[in-house]
Amino acid sequence: MSTVKANLKNAREAIAAKSYDDALKWTQKVLDSEPENYMGLVFSGLACQNLGQSAKGEEYFKKAISISPDLPLAREGLINFYDKLKKWSELTIALEEILHVYLRIPDGKKALSTTERLIDLYTTQAEMDKSVEKIQTLLQGSSLYDVLDDKPDRLTTLKRLASAQEQADDAFYEREVKQRRGRLGSGTQEQVQTAVKNELYSASQRGSTYESILELGPDTDLQLKLLQFYTDKMAAVAYDQKTTVRERVLSLAIAMVQHSSTSPLPYEQLLKLADAASPSDYDQNLQEQYITQFPNTGLSKMIQAQMRFANGEPREDLVESLEQAFRMEPNTAYGYLVISWMDHASRDYDSGLEHATMGRDILRKLATATASSFPKMLRSFELCMAGCQLKISPKLAENALLLYEGILKTDGNNIEALEGVGFVRSLEGKYAEATESFERVLALDPASTSARSELGWICYLQQDYDHAEEKLRQVIEMSDTPRALDLYRLGRIYYDMGADYRDNPAYSHAQLIAAARLDPQCAGAFTYLGHYYREVAQDAARAEKCYQHAFSLDQHQGDAGRFLSDYLLDAGSLEGAIDVYQRVIEADTKANWAMNRLGFAELMRGNNIEAMGSFQKLLRNDIKDALAWEGVAEAYQHEGRYMAALKAFTRNRELVPESTTAVYHIARVHQRLAMYPEAIEHYQSALRLAERNQEPSHIPSLMGLAESYLEQGKEYFVSGYYGRSAESCGQALAYTLQLLQQDSTVISAWKLVGDACLAYRSVPRYLHLCPLETLSAIIDMLPGDTNTLLHFPTKLDDDPLEVIKTMSASPLENPTTETTLKFLDAIYVVAGLSYKRANILNGNQGHHAAQCWYDIALTYYYRHENALRSRADGGQWLGIAIRCLKASLQFEEENPLVWNALGVATLSTNAKISQHAFIKAMEYDPKNAVPWSNIGFLYLLNSELDLAAKAFTTAQTLDPSFAQAWTGHACVASLWGNNEPTALFAHAFESSTASILEASYGYAVNTFTDMLAKSHRSTTAPFGSHHQNKRSPSSSSASTLLVTPAFALSKYLEQRPRDIQAWNLLGLVRERFLQQEGAAECFLTAINILNEEKDANEHRRERMILHHNLARALLSMQDYRGSVEAFELSLELEGSAATRSVIRTCKHLGAGLALYYAGELERSLAMFETALAETEQVEGMEQSRDDVVVLLSQVLWALGGEEQQAAAKDELFRCIAQSPTHLPAIFGLGAMGLVQDDETLATAALKEILKFSRQELAAMDPEMRSDRMISQYYSLLSESKLSVAALSKSVHQAPAEAALWRRLSEHLSTTISHTGASAYSVAQSNAKAGLDLLQRQESLQAADLMRGYAQVAGTTLLADEERRQKVAGWKNVKKEKLEEESRQSDTRVGEALRMAQRAVMAAPWKCEAWQLVGTAAEELLARTAL
């Protein structure tokens, strides 16, 4: 034991000397001998702690505590250890444990210090709840307080506790709100805050702490804190606890006010929690005291405003103060009570209703927060709401009635509510119930003049004017100071009684004047004074002033607004009238008349959207208002919403079926939508309605009809229906004439006459459809001084006008004559005079004058073009056109359309002016492609191709669909010589739908030229360059390429019927279509146009070419005499001195062929001999010599003499000797052998053919004529099988050629018919195979397709006949079998008829197809008859 004590002493000394290693050694010796030695463990802990061995030190301390828990030394060491390491949670636990030890000892001093240390620690760690608990232990009644020798001061401790509780409550609120907001389903932030406050104030002890402090002595600041605490708690706690808290708030506030508190809170609480029906019911002394001490608070400003208003200060002067007050106190029921009744008294009922409603809502929230119902204030708000609703609009009367009835349920004798019910019932027309309500008021208050007045007014509303006058007069007599309302009502009664009561100023006028003087705010009095001055006194100025004043006082005075707007409109003040309409609508959303007028006024101003809104509001009030439907439809129409406008106008017509205007507007919308047939139909319907309603002719409908027909004509033109276009223009002229007969001063009608006349410029082919009588009538209506008034020569247009008056329509049916040009010139004159007449009626002023001069210029420019086409001098007309354009520019210098026209007019006469004009047009309209395109043509005319290309490219960039730019680009490409022009012309043609003449003609010319170039390249290709089974390009593919160009040419010629080159080109194109009759017609038309020319020698070459082309077409038509005549005339026009050429040789060949077929063999022989001689002299004709020899041999053979036939054979033999591969010569020899039954000659020819291989024959003879020759040879020898085999070889050689199948089918049919063999089905199969192949070809001729169908039809009929003959020979056959065969036969004949019909549809000009249809139909008809 002594050793242990010694070691402990040594350890203590080592620790004191800070030799902690030595101390640890000594303690270790102690523990080795006594492991549970308390002091040894404590010293070991201290040593380890100072040596930085924290874990061991903590372990030693804890072991020591476990051995002796009631000894504080180890615990103190552990506390110091935790404090040094800042282990606050462990430190807190250790302090709590040692506190219990000190209390058990007891050691009051150390217990107090430990408690203080715990309070500080909890406060530092923001654990205010525990801090509060520890502070509470310092108060009397705790175990700590009992062991203390020096007791703490109670007041100080309570204040300290209050501060800690405040911090604890704040921390709890922030912590809980933050945590709960992050939970799912926690609700809104306001809900979370309310729930947390409820918990907080329900559990908080802060109030009792404040109360305890105040018990020890007065403290103003703490008293204010307590009031604020109870105020907050009243709003937070449950409803059943609110009453107690509210009473405490009131008692505390009263006490603070009695002690003249310097804080506004107690005053405000007393005012806010008071229940009063009006601001005057509040404690006036309290209010005076409050506003004196706190003049700048929000509530104080509200009280001050109320007092100033009660003293007569106008509300307008209080607005700023009230706005500032509500910004400071936005949720005070008192403030809304003040302002709502202030609004009501100032007749601002909309604001009053809004403020009273908001005040009631705030009051309900306050009632919920304080558990006080505030019945007086709530009733006041509801009375204010109901009164405002009645004043705002009758439609709110039902809402007001609900409020009044709700008040009467709780207060059955409430006079204001009873009067309100009476007002509502009176408005509803329930006068008995209204009377009952007012009588109840009189029972409660016999002196009520308002109730008596209302009873009299009810009599007035029931038109019982006598009783009404009596009652109102009694009310006025009973009153010491009559109300202005009663005087106004009596005056109004007198006014409506009429007669002397209205006219005599002593009655109605006197009462109204008295009311107005007594109450200058009585709007009704001023309204009826306005009526008096307007109707009785006839004083418009006074009436307008009265209406103006009445309306400024009360915008609900609809009559005042209506008549005031009439006066404003009469004075030309549209804006003022619109302002009146808008204010009336704001005051009364059911003021339909104002909405209607506002809508039409906005339409007049061009505000279509605003007009729509006004009419739509009106329609929501009255869906059957026809005028509103008309107005909204017009607004839709002006805004471009045509479908909506159409529906609205249709609805308008349904409401007013006999309205001419409704039908007219429907037609107008259809016209805007380019639905011209529908527009025309409705315009005509409008005219019929006008006639039925005995109205004068409806000029707008006549104008609409004329415009619709003209626009329809333009649309027809763009679509390519030129005849329909001309007819529509004629209709437009007819209806315009009707209009002018009604009123010849309509400027737009004369303008329309000019437009319709100019439209015929584009359709000269159909001038015979122009109504000559109508034009003559229009001419008669034109004044004789039309030209003179605009300074034109008087006799400038006399001759063309005579043309119209003397001409009939028949000469115009042929558009290729000069008559067409003369008539066009006359039409241009009528157009020009019409434009001049329009300009004269317009006064030659402004924009219309500029447009008229532009239109006049167009007519003279077109006359200039017309003169050039007739090869006359048109310079006079061009000069006039240019002067007219300059006159137009004097009125509108910045008109790009006129500048562009000036550039076009000077295009070929003055390039500088033209360029300047185009540039000006670009400046004024930089996004327009037209001037760019036109300046491109100017550069093109002056050979500036690069500039032209750039101009056309710019035009295409501005408008990619502008066809003129593409046409110009194509012209540039053509001059540059590249291969683009055809594609460019094609694009221009397609995009313009054949309306651009240059595009149509250029497309046709270039396509035809390209086709000739390709054909020339293919025919001059070297031998063997094509596949052996590939046929050379045929007329079929060429004609397919020319289909669209042919259409383009035909549309071109409908607009330019005297263009010789175009007629010639169309004839050439039709030749490629194998339409020889059409081609000949084209050539003849061109020749006839040329024959009208005065100088025959001027166009000698053109005549020569045209007669050559005509001769070729006539030859194909088998008109041999006409062909010979044409060939000879062409040769004659060429002249005897003409040099030999390929064309001349072709003419001799053509003439020889025509003479041959005409039977003039001698002359034919001479022609061929001449041609043969020329082939040897003309370069390039060497290869044609063999063909000429063959033709010559044919003529020699046809002469019939032995010498001639021998000479023919010799020529052919000679040809074969020189050209062994010339198959036509071999075919000729073979044909001669076959015709003469000369087997030797035929065999020799056959051997010549057989010398060639199949590949060589395919190259030299793509059409396999050699196989046909071999087949005919075997037929001559009666070898039918070999004959068929020869044709079969050609089919095998080229199975895709439909013509070979057809040839085999024809041969089989012929062979069968001669031999009687039964193989028609084979022929039919071959024909069908040939047709199938033919239909698969990409390009084919109509004639080929016709022959294919015809072949199938013919073989089908032959096969049917063969089958019928076979069936007829049957014996002992069942009836069912025969009937089946009969049905199949009928089916075959029907199929044959269908094939024949398809043949007709393929080529209706072919006679054989029609004959086949007749045969099949006759056969089918015969069977039907049986």
PDB file of C-alpha atoms in Angstrom, residues 75-270:
ATOM      1  CA  ARG A  75     -15.577  13.580 -14.533  1.00  0.00           C
ATOM      2  CA  GLU A  76     -13.912  16.975 -14.326  1.00  0.00           C
ATOM      3  CA  GLY A  77     -10.871  15.575 -16.066  1.00  0.00           C
ATOM      4  CA  LEU A  78     -13.057  14.100 -18.820  1.00  0.00           C
ATOM      5  CA  ILE A  79     -14.868  17.443 -19.189  1.00  0.00           C
ATOM      6  CA  ASN A  80     -11.587  19.294 -19.571  1.00  0.00           C
ATOM      7  CA  PHE A  81     -10.484  16.619 -22.033  1.00  0.00           C
ATOM      8  CA  TYR A  82     -13.692  17.099 -24.187  1.00  0.00           C
ATOM      9  CA  ASP A  83     -13.477  20.840 -23.919  1.00  0.00           C
ATOM     10  CA  LYS A  84      -9.922  20.834 -25.180  1.00  0.00           C
ATOM     11  CA  LEU A  85     -10.832  18.566 -28.121  1.00  0.00           C
ATOM     12  CA  LYS A  86     -14.068  20.567 -28.813  1.00  0.00           C
ATOM     13  CA  LYS A  87     -16.240  17.500 -28.641  1.00  0.00           C
ATOM     14  CA  TRP A  88     -19.365  19.489 -27.825  1.00  0.00           C
ATOM     15  CA  SER A  89     -21.922  16.697 -27.789  1.00  0.00           C
ATOM     16  CA  GLU A  90     -19.764  14.535 -25.482  1.00  0.00           C
ATOM     17  CA  LEU A  91     -19.033  17.625 -23.414  1.00  0.00           C
ATOM     18  CA  THR A  92     -22.759  18.343 -23.027  1.00  0.00           C
ATOM     19  CA  ILE A  93     -23.428  14.831 -21.799  1.00  0.00           C
ATOM     20  CA  ALA A  94     -20.506  14.986 -19.390  1.00  0.00           C
ATOM     21  CA  LEU A  95     -21.684  18.315 -17.978  1.00  0.00           C
ATOM     22  CA  GLU A  96     -25.244  17.024 -17.515  1.00  0.00           C
ATOM     23  CA  GLU A  97     -23.885  14.000 -15.639  1.00  0.00           C
ATOM     24  CA  ILE A  98     -21.559  15.981 -13.368  1.00  0.00           C
ATOM     25  CA  LEU A  99     -24.444  18.404 -12.655  1.00  0.00           C
ATOM     26  CA  HIS A 100     -26.383  15.535 -11.162  1.00  0.00           C
ATOM     27  CA  VAL A 101     -23.297  14.613  -9.100  1.00  0.00           C
ATOM     28  CA  TYR A 102     -23.022  18.191  -7.726  1.00  0.00           C
ATOM     29  CA  LEU A 103     -26.707  18.189  -6.881  1.00  0.00           C
ATOM     30  CA  ARG A 104     -26.323  14.923  -4.960  1.00  0.00           C
ATOM     31  CA  ILE A 105     -23.222  15.997  -3.070  1.00  0.00           C
ATOM     32  CA  PRO A 106     -24.664  18.786  -2.872  1.00  0.00           C
ATOM     33  CA  ASP A 107     -22.291  21.468  -4.130  1.00  0.00           C
ATOM     34  CA  GLY A 108     -24.475  24.506  -5.079  1.00  0.00           C
ATOM     35  CA  LYS A 109     -21.659  26.651  -6.313  1.00  0.00           C
ATOM     36  CA  LYS A 110     -20.308  24.077  -8.748  1.00  0.00           C
ATOM     37  CA  ALA A 111     -23.843  23.109  -9.778  1.00  0.00           C
ATOM     38  CA  LEU A 112     -24.593  26.735 -10.645  1.00  0.00           C
ATOM     39  CA  SER A 113     -21.380  27.152 -12.617  1.00  0.00           C
ATOM     40  CA  THR A 114     -22.073  23.898 -14.462  1.00  0.00           C
ATOM     41  CA  THR A 115     -25.633  25.068 -15.266  1.00  0.00           C
ATOM     42  CA  GLU A 116     -24.332  28.398 -16.559  1.00  0.00           C
ATOM     43  CA  ARG A 117     -21.815  26.540 -18.658  1.00  0.00           C
ATOM     44  CA  LEU A 118     -24.582  24.348 -20.072  1.00  0.00           C
ATOM     45  CA  ILE A 119     -26.755  27.404 -20.857  1.00  0.00           C
ATOM     46  CA  ASP A 120     -23.892  28.999 -22.754  1.00  0.00           C
ATOM     47  CA  LEU A 121     -23.114  25.760 -24.553  1.00  0.00           C
ATOM     48  CA  TYR A 122     -26.762  25.218 -25.610  1.00  0.00           C
ATOM     49  CA  THR A 123     -27.053  28.812 -26.715  1.00  0.00           C
ATOM     50  CA  THR A 124     -23.864  28.552 -28.751  1.00  0.00           C
ATOM     51  CA  GLN A 125     -25.067  25.328 -30.386  1.00  0.00           C
ATOM     52  CA  ALA A 126     -28.491  26.936 -31.148  1.00  0.00           C
ATOM     53  CA  GLU A 127     -30.300  24.432 -28.964  1.00  0.00           C
ATOM     54  CA  MET A 128     -32.509  27.091 -27.469  1.00  0.00           C
ATOM     55  CA  ASP A 129     -35.136  24.687 -26.114  1.00  0.00           C
ATOM     56  CA  LYS A 130     -32.551  23.095 -23.807  1.00  0.00           C
ATOM     57  CA  SER A 131     -31.165  26.498 -22.977  1.00  0.00           C
ATOM     58  CA  VAL A 132     -34.683  27.562 -21.876  1.00  0.00           C
ATOM     59  CA  GLU A 133     -34.975  24.439 -19.737  1.00  0.00           C
ATOM     60  CA  LYS A 134     -31.696  25.199 -17.958  1.00  0.00           C
ATOM     61  CA  ILE A 135     -32.647  28.836 -17.381  1.00  0.00           C
ATOM     62  CA  GLN A 136     -35.938  27.684 -15.859  1.00  0.00           C
ATOM     63  CA  THR A 137     -33.931  25.657 -13.282  1.00  0.00           C
ATOM     64  CA  LEU A 138     -32.641  28.980 -11.953  1.00  0.00           C
ATOM     65  CA  LEU A 139     -36.167  29.876 -10.848  1.00  0.00           C
ATOM     66  CA  GLN A 140     -37.772  29.015  -7.555  1.00  0.00           C
ATOM     67  CA  GLY A 141     -39.114  25.469  -7.343  1.00  0.00           C
ATOM     68  CA  SER A 142     -36.276  23.688  -9.056  1.00  0.00           C
ATOM     69  CA  SER A 143     -33.782  21.278  -7.337  1.00  0.00           C
ATOM     70  CA  LEU A 144     -30.901  23.544  -8.321  1.00  0.00           C
ATOM     71  CA  TYR A 145     -32.538  26.612  -6.750  1.00  0.00           C
ATOM     72  CA  ASP A 146     -32.887  24.738  -3.458  1.00  0.00           C
ATOM     73  CA  VAL A 147     -29.158  23.902  -3.140  1.00  0.00           C
ATOM     74  CA  LEU A 148     -27.980  27.391  -3.998  1.00  0.00           C
ATOM     75  CA  ASP A 149     -26.714  29.474  -1.141  1.00  0.00           C
ATOM     76  CA  ASP A 150     -26.765  32.723  -3.162  1.00  0.00           C
ATOM     77  CA  LYS A 151     -30.146  32.804  -4.914  1.00  0.00           C
ATOM     78  CA  PRO A 152     -30.301  34.479  -8.440  1.00  0.00           C
ATOM     79  CA  ASP A 153     -32.451  37.571  -9.034  1.00  0.00           C
ATOM     80  CA  ARG A 154     -35.956  36.548 -10.243  1.00  0.00           C
ATOM     81  CA  LEU A 155     -36.524  39.549 -12.571  1.00  0.00           C
ATOM     82  CA  THR A 156     -33.166  39.108 -14.254  1.00  0.00           C
ATOM     83  CA  THR A 157     -33.753  35.406 -14.648  1.00  0.00           C
ATOM     84  CA  LEU A 158     -37.247  35.965 -16.112  1.00  0.00           C
ATOM     85  CA  LYS A 159     -35.932  38.490 -18.643  1.00  0.00           C
ATOM     86  CA  ARG A 160     -33.169  36.089 -19.511  1.00  0.00           C
ATOM     87  CA  LEU A 161     -35.782  33.345 -19.889  1.00  0.00           C
ATOM     88  CA  ALA A 162     -37.990  35.574 -22.102  1.00  0.00           C
ATOM     89  CA  SER A 163     -35.058  36.328 -24.383  1.00  0.00           C
ATOM     90  CA  ALA A 164     -34.201  32.639 -24.673  1.00  0.00           C
ATOM     91  CA  GLN A 165     -37.838  31.782 -25.361  1.00  0.00           C
ATOM     92  CA  GLU A 166     -37.969  34.379 -28.117  1.00  0.00           C
ATOM     93  CA  GLN A 167     -34.875  32.867 -29.731  1.00  0.00           C
ATOM     94  CA  ALA A 168     -36.268  29.360 -29.292  1.00  0.00           C
ATOM     95  CA  ASP A 169     -39.598  30.283 -30.930  1.00  0.00           C
ATOM     96  CA  ASP A 170     -37.863  31.946 -33.849  1.00  0.00           C
ATOM     97  CA  ALA A 171     -35.565  28.974 -34.356  1.00  0.00           C
ATOM     98  CA  PHE A 172     -38.484  26.522 -34.163  1.00  0.00           C
ATOM     99  CA  TYR A 173     -40.474  28.479 -36.743  1.00  0.00           C
ATOM    100  CA  GLU A 174     -37.642  28.740 -39.258  1.00  0.00           C
ATOM    101  CA  ARG A 175     -36.592  25.109 -38.800  1.00  0.00           C
ATOM    102  CA  GLU A 176     -40.059  23.625 -39.115  1.00  0.00           C
ATOM    103  CA  VAL A 177     -41.115  25.703 -42.115  1.00  0.00           C
ATOM    104  CA  LYS A 178     -37.956  24.770 -43.963  1.00  0.00           C
ATOM    105  CA  GLN A 179     -38.285  21.054 -43.181  1.00  0.00           C
ATOM    106  CA  ARG A 180     -41.991  20.778 -43.948  1.00  0.00           C
ATOM    107  CA  ARG A 181     -41.715  22.619 -47.226  1.00  0.00           C
ATOM    108  CA  GLY A 182     -39.474  19.806 -48.456  1.00  0.00           C
ATOM    109  CA  ARG A 183     -42.008  17.090 -47.663  1.00  0.00           C
ATOM    110  CA  LEU A 184     -44.457  15.603 -50.153  1.00  0.00           C
ATOM    111  CA  GLY A 185     -48.049  16.752 -49.672  1.00  0.00           C
ATOM    112  CA  SER A 186     -47.058  19.502 -47.277  1.00  0.00           C
ATOM    113  CA  GLY A 187     -49.316  22.058 -49.001  1.00  0.00           C
ATOM    114  CA  THR A 188     -48.613  25.632 -49.955  1.00  0.00           C
ATOM    115  CA  GLN A 189     -46.124  27.803 -48.135  1.00  0.00           C
ATOM    116  CA  GLU A 190     -48.940  29.748 -46.489  1.00  0.00           C
ATOM    117  CA  GLN A 191     -50.538  26.519 -45.253  1.00  0.00           C
ATOM    118  CA  VAL A 192     -47.230  25.292 -43.869  1.00  0.00           C
ATOM    119  CA  GLN A 193     -46.572  28.600 -42.117  1.00  0.00           C
ATOM    120  CA  THR A 194     -50.066  28.621 -40.603  1.00  0.00           C
ATOM    121  CA  ALA A 195     -49.655  25.088 -39.267  1.00  0.00           C
ATOM    122  CA  VAL A 196     -46.254  25.844 -37.754  1.00  0.00           C
ATOM    123  CA  LYS A 197     -47.527  29.043 -36.141  1.00  0.00           C
ATOM    124  CA  ASN A 198     -50.455  27.121 -34.681  1.00  0.00           C
ATOM    125  CA  GLU A 199     -48.115  24.609 -33.078  1.00  0.00           C
ATOM    126  CA  LEU A 200     -45.709  27.306 -31.969  1.00  0.00           C
ATOM    127  CA  TYR A 201     -48.193  29.609 -30.264  1.00  0.00           C
ATOM    128  CA  SER A 202     -50.153  26.707 -28.801  1.00  0.00           C
ATOM    129  CA  ALA A 203     -47.046  25.481 -26.982  1.00  0.00           C
ATOM    130  CA  SER A 204     -45.183  28.727 -26.389  1.00  0.00           C
ATOM    131  CA  GLN A 205     -44.768  29.885 -22.759  1.00  0.00           C
ATOM    132  CA  ARG A 206     -43.507  33.284 -23.719  1.00  0.00           C
ATOM    133  CA  GLY A 207     -46.782  34.972 -22.827  1.00  0.00           C
ATOM    134  CA  SER A 208     -46.755  33.712 -19.253  1.00  0.00           C
ATOM    135  CA  THR A 209     -43.106  34.766 -18.946  1.00  0.00           C
ATOM    136  CA  TYR A 210     -44.024  38.281 -20.081  1.00  0.00           C
ATOM    137  CA  GLU A 211     -46.930  38.299 -17.633  1.00  0.00           C
ATOM    138  CA  SER A 212     -44.611  37.213 -14.782  1.00  0.00           C
ATOM    139  CA  ILE A 213     -42.160  40.001 -15.584  1.00  0.00           C
ATOM    140  CA  LEU A 214     -44.941  42.582 -15.681  1.00  0.00           C
ATOM    141  CA  GLU A 215     -46.155  41.375 -12.272  1.00  0.00           C
ATOM    142  CA  LEU A 216     -42.783  42.399 -10.851  1.00  0.00           C
ATOM    143  CA  GLY A 217     -43.076  45.937 -12.237  1.00  0.00           C
ATOM    144  CA  PRO A 218     -44.348  48.034 -15.191  1.00  0.00           C
ATOM    145  CA  ASP A 219     -42.423  47.770 -18.448  1.00  0.00           C
ATOM    146  CA  THR A 220     -43.888  49.593 -21.466  1.00  0.00           C
ATOM    147  CA  ASP A 221     -41.729  47.833 -24.039  1.00  0.00           C
ATOM    148  CA  LEU A 222     -42.511  44.445 -22.594  1.00  0.00           C
ATOM    149  CA  GLN A 223     -46.173  45.303 -22.449  1.00  0.00           C
ATOM    150  CA  LEU A 224     -46.041  46.100 -26.192  1.00  0.00           C
ATOM    151  CA  LYS A 225     -44.283  42.789 -26.784  1.00  0.00           C
ATOM    152  CA  LEU A 226     -47.010  40.998 -24.894  1.00  0.00           C
ATOM    153  CA  LEU A 227     -49.722  42.702 -26.982  1.00  0.00           C
ATOM    154  CA  GLN A 228     -47.956  41.778 -30.193  1.00  0.00           C
ATOM    155  CA  PHE A 229     -47.556  38.210 -28.938  1.00  0.00           C
ATOM    156  CA  TYR A 230     -51.255  37.862 -28.170  1.00  0.00           C
ATOM    157  CA  THR A 231     -52.147  39.481 -31.489  1.00  0.00           C
ATOM    158  CA  ASP A 232     -50.051  36.938 -33.363  1.00  0.00           C
ATOM    159  CA  LYS A 233     -51.320  34.126 -31.197  1.00  0.00           C
ATOM    160  CA  MET A 234     -54.936  35.103 -31.850  1.00  0.00           C
ATOM    161  CA  ALA A 235     -54.408  34.547 -35.557  1.00  0.00           C
ATOM    162  CA  ALA A 236     -52.511  31.300 -35.083  1.00  0.00           C
ATOM    163  CA  VAL A 237     -54.328  29.267 -32.486  1.00  0.00           C
ATOM    164  CA  ALA A 238     -57.376  27.090 -32.998  1.00  0.00           C
ATOM    165  CA  TYR A 239     -60.770  28.748 -33.413  1.00  0.00           C
ATOM    166  CA  ASP A 240     -62.043  27.679 -29.993  1.00  0.00           C
ATOM    167  CA  GLN A 241     -59.071  29.416 -28.324  1.00  0.00           C
ATOM    168  CA  LYS A 242     -59.293  32.664 -30.288  1.00  0.00           C
ATOM    169  CA  THR A 243     -62.034  34.288 -28.168  1.00  0.00           C
ATOM    170  CA  THR A 244     -59.995  34.144 -24.963  1.00  0.00           C
ATOM    171  CA  VAL A 245     -56.925  35.502 -26.682  1.00  0.00           C
ATOM    172  CA  ARG A 246     -58.963  38.255 -28.388  1.00  0.00           C
ATOM    173  CA  GLU A 247     -60.401  39.380 -25.054  1.00  0.00           C
ATOM    174  CA  ARG A 248     -56.906  39.518 -23.603  1.00  0.00           C
ATOM    175  CA  VAL A 249     -55.758  41.590 -26.611  1.00  0.00           C
ATOM    176  CA  LEU A 250     -58.602  44.053 -26.130  1.00  0.00           C
ATOM    177  CA  SER A 251     -58.085  44.411 -22.379  1.00  0.00           C
ATOM    178  CA  LEU A 252     -54.348  44.877 -22.820  1.00  0.00           C
ATOM    179  CA  ALA A 253     -54.876  47.416 -25.648  1.00  0.00           C
ATOM    180  CA  ILE A 254     -57.389  49.375 -23.573  1.00  0.00           C
ATOM    181  CA  ALA A 255     -54.989  49.514 -20.660  1.00  0.00           C
ATOM    182  CA  MET A 256     -52.149  50.695 -22.882  1.00  0.00           C
ATOM    183  CA  VAL A 257     -54.330  53.391 -24.480  1.00  0.00           C
ATOM    184  CA  GLN A 258     -55.420  54.571 -21.051  1.00  0.00           C
ATOM    185  CA  HIS A 259     -51.777  54.980 -20.176  1.00  0.00           C
ATOM    186  CA  SER A 260     -51.247  56.946 -23.425  1.00  0.00           C
ATOM    187  CA  SER A 261     -49.083  54.357 -25.156  1.00  0.00           C
ATOM    188  CA  THR A 262     -46.565  55.739 -27.586  1.00  0.00           C
ATOM    189  CA  SER A 263     -47.032  52.772 -29.916  1.00  0.00           C
ATOM    190  CA  PRO A 264     -49.804  52.717 -32.586  1.00  0.00           C
ATOM    191  CA  LEU A 265     -50.409  48.991 -32.047  1.00  0.00           C
ATOM    192  CA  PRO A 266     -52.966  49.189 -29.189  1.00  0.00           C
ATOM    193  CA  TYR A 267     -54.962  51.911 -30.946  1.00  0.00           C
ATOM    194  CA  GLU A 268     -54.976  49.963 -34.199  1.00  0.00           C
ATOM    195  CA  GLN A 269     -56.100  46.792 -32.456  1.00  0.00           C
ATOM    196  CA  LEU A 270     -58.996  48.577 -30.838  1.00  0.00           C
TER     197      LEU A 270
END
